[in-house]
C-alpha positions as a printed Julia matrix, in Angstrom:
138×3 Matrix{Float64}:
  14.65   2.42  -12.46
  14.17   5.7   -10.6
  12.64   5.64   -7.28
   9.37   7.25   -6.09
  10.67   9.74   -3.8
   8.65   8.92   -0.51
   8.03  12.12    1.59
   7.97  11.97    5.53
   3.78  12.4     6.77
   3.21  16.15    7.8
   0.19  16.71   10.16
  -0.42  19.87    8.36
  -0.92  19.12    5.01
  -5.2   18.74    5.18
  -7.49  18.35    2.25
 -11.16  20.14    2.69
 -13.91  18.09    2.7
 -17.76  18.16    3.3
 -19.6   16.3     5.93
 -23.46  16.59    5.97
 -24.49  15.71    9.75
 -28.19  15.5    11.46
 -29.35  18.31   13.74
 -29.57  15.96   16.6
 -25.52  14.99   15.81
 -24.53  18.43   15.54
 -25.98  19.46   18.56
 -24.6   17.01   20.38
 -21.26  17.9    18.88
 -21.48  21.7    19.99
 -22.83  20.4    23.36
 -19.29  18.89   23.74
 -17.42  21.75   22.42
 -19.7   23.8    24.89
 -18.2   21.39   27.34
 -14.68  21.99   26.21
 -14.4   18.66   25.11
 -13.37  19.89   21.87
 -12.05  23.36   20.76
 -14.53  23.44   17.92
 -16.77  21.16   15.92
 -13.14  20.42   13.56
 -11.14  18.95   16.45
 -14.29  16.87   17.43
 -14.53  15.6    13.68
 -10.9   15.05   13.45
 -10.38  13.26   16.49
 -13.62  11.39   15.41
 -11.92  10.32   12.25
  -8.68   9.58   13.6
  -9.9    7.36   15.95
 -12.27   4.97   13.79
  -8.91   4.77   11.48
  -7.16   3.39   14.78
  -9.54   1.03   15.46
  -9.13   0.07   11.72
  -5.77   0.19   11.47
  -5.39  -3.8    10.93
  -7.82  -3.71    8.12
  -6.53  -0.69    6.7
  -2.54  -2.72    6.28
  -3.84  -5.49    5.29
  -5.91  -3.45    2.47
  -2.63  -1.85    1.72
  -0.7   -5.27    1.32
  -3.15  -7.13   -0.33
  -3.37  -4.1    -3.36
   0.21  -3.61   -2.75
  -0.34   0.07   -2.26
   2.38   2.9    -1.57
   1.31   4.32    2.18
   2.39   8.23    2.67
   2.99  11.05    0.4
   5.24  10.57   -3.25
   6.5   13.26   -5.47
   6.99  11.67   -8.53
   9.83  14.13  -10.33
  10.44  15.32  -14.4
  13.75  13.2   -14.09
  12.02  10.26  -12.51
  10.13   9.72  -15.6
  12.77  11.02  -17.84
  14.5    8.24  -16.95
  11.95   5.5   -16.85
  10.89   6.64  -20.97
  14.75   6.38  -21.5
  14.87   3.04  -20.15
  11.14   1.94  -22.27
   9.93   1.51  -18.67
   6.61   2.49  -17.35
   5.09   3.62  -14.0
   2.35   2.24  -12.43
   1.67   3.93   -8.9
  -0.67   2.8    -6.36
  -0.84   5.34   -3.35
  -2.89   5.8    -0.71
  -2.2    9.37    0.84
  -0.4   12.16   -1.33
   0.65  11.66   -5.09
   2.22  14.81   -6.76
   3.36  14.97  -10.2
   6.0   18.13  -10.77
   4.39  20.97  -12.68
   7.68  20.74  -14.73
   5.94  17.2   -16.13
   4.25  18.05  -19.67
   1.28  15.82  -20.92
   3.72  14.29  -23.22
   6.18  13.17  -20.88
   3.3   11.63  -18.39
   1.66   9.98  -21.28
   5.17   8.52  -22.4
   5.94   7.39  -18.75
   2.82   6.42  -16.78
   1.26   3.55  -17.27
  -1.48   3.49  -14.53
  -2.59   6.0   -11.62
  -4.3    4.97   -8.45
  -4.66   7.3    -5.73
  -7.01   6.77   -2.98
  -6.22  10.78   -0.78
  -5.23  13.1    -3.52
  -3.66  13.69   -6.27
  -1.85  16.62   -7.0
  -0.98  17.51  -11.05
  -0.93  19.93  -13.36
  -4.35  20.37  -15.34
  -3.0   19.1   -18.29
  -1.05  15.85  -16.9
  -4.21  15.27  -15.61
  -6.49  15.57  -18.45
  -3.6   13.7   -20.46
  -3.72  10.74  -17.93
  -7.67  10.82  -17.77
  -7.73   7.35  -18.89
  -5.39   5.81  -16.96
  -6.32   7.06  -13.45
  -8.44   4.96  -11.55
């Protein structure tokens, strides 16, 4: 069976996301990047966010055990699944962090070689491996 190719954790790989905050929380926020603090209301948020996962670092492994999750970032490569549909194997992948499927995987060969998806971060796949796999990403 092929192996998951597990990629080293790269500070600047980010994902955008959306926070909606109170008036009296953002002020308080710009107060300490007013205060140089912070350099902007992003390094308060991230250093916010990085250190609640510290403090739940414990809960966060033992999440990861328990659902026998893949931690970090995992290319998942045409020959990897070549070679699982050779061998009438299937993939199931559990990640939390980075999934990416090549964009030389067709639907055909995803739906032949994936079982089950489950990415808790992101998951990164062509349109149509995705829309293939719709039903077996949870």
């Amino acid at each position: 069976m092929p192996k998951i190719h597990r990629l080293p954790d790269r500070p600047g790989d980010t994902e955008k996301i959306t926070v909606n905050l109170g008036h009296v929380d953002l002020g308080r926020i710009d107060l300490l990047v007013r205060e140089g603090f912070y350099s902007n209301r992003t390094d308060f948020i991230r250093s916010a966010i990085r250190a609640q996962l510290t403090a739940e670092a414990r809960a966060v492994d033992q999440s990861v055990e328990r659902h026998r999750f893949e931690l970090g970032l995992f290319d998942v490569t045409r020959a990897d699944l070549e070679a699982l549909r050779d061998e009438g194997e299937v993939l199931h992948l559990r990640v939390v962090g980075l999934a990416r499927i090549a964009d030389d995987v067709d639907a055909d060969l995803a739906r032949a070689a994936i079982g089950s998806l489950s990415v808790l971060g992101s998951l990164q796949a062509s349109k149509n491996v995705k829309a293939a796999l719709a039903d077996r990403i949870t």
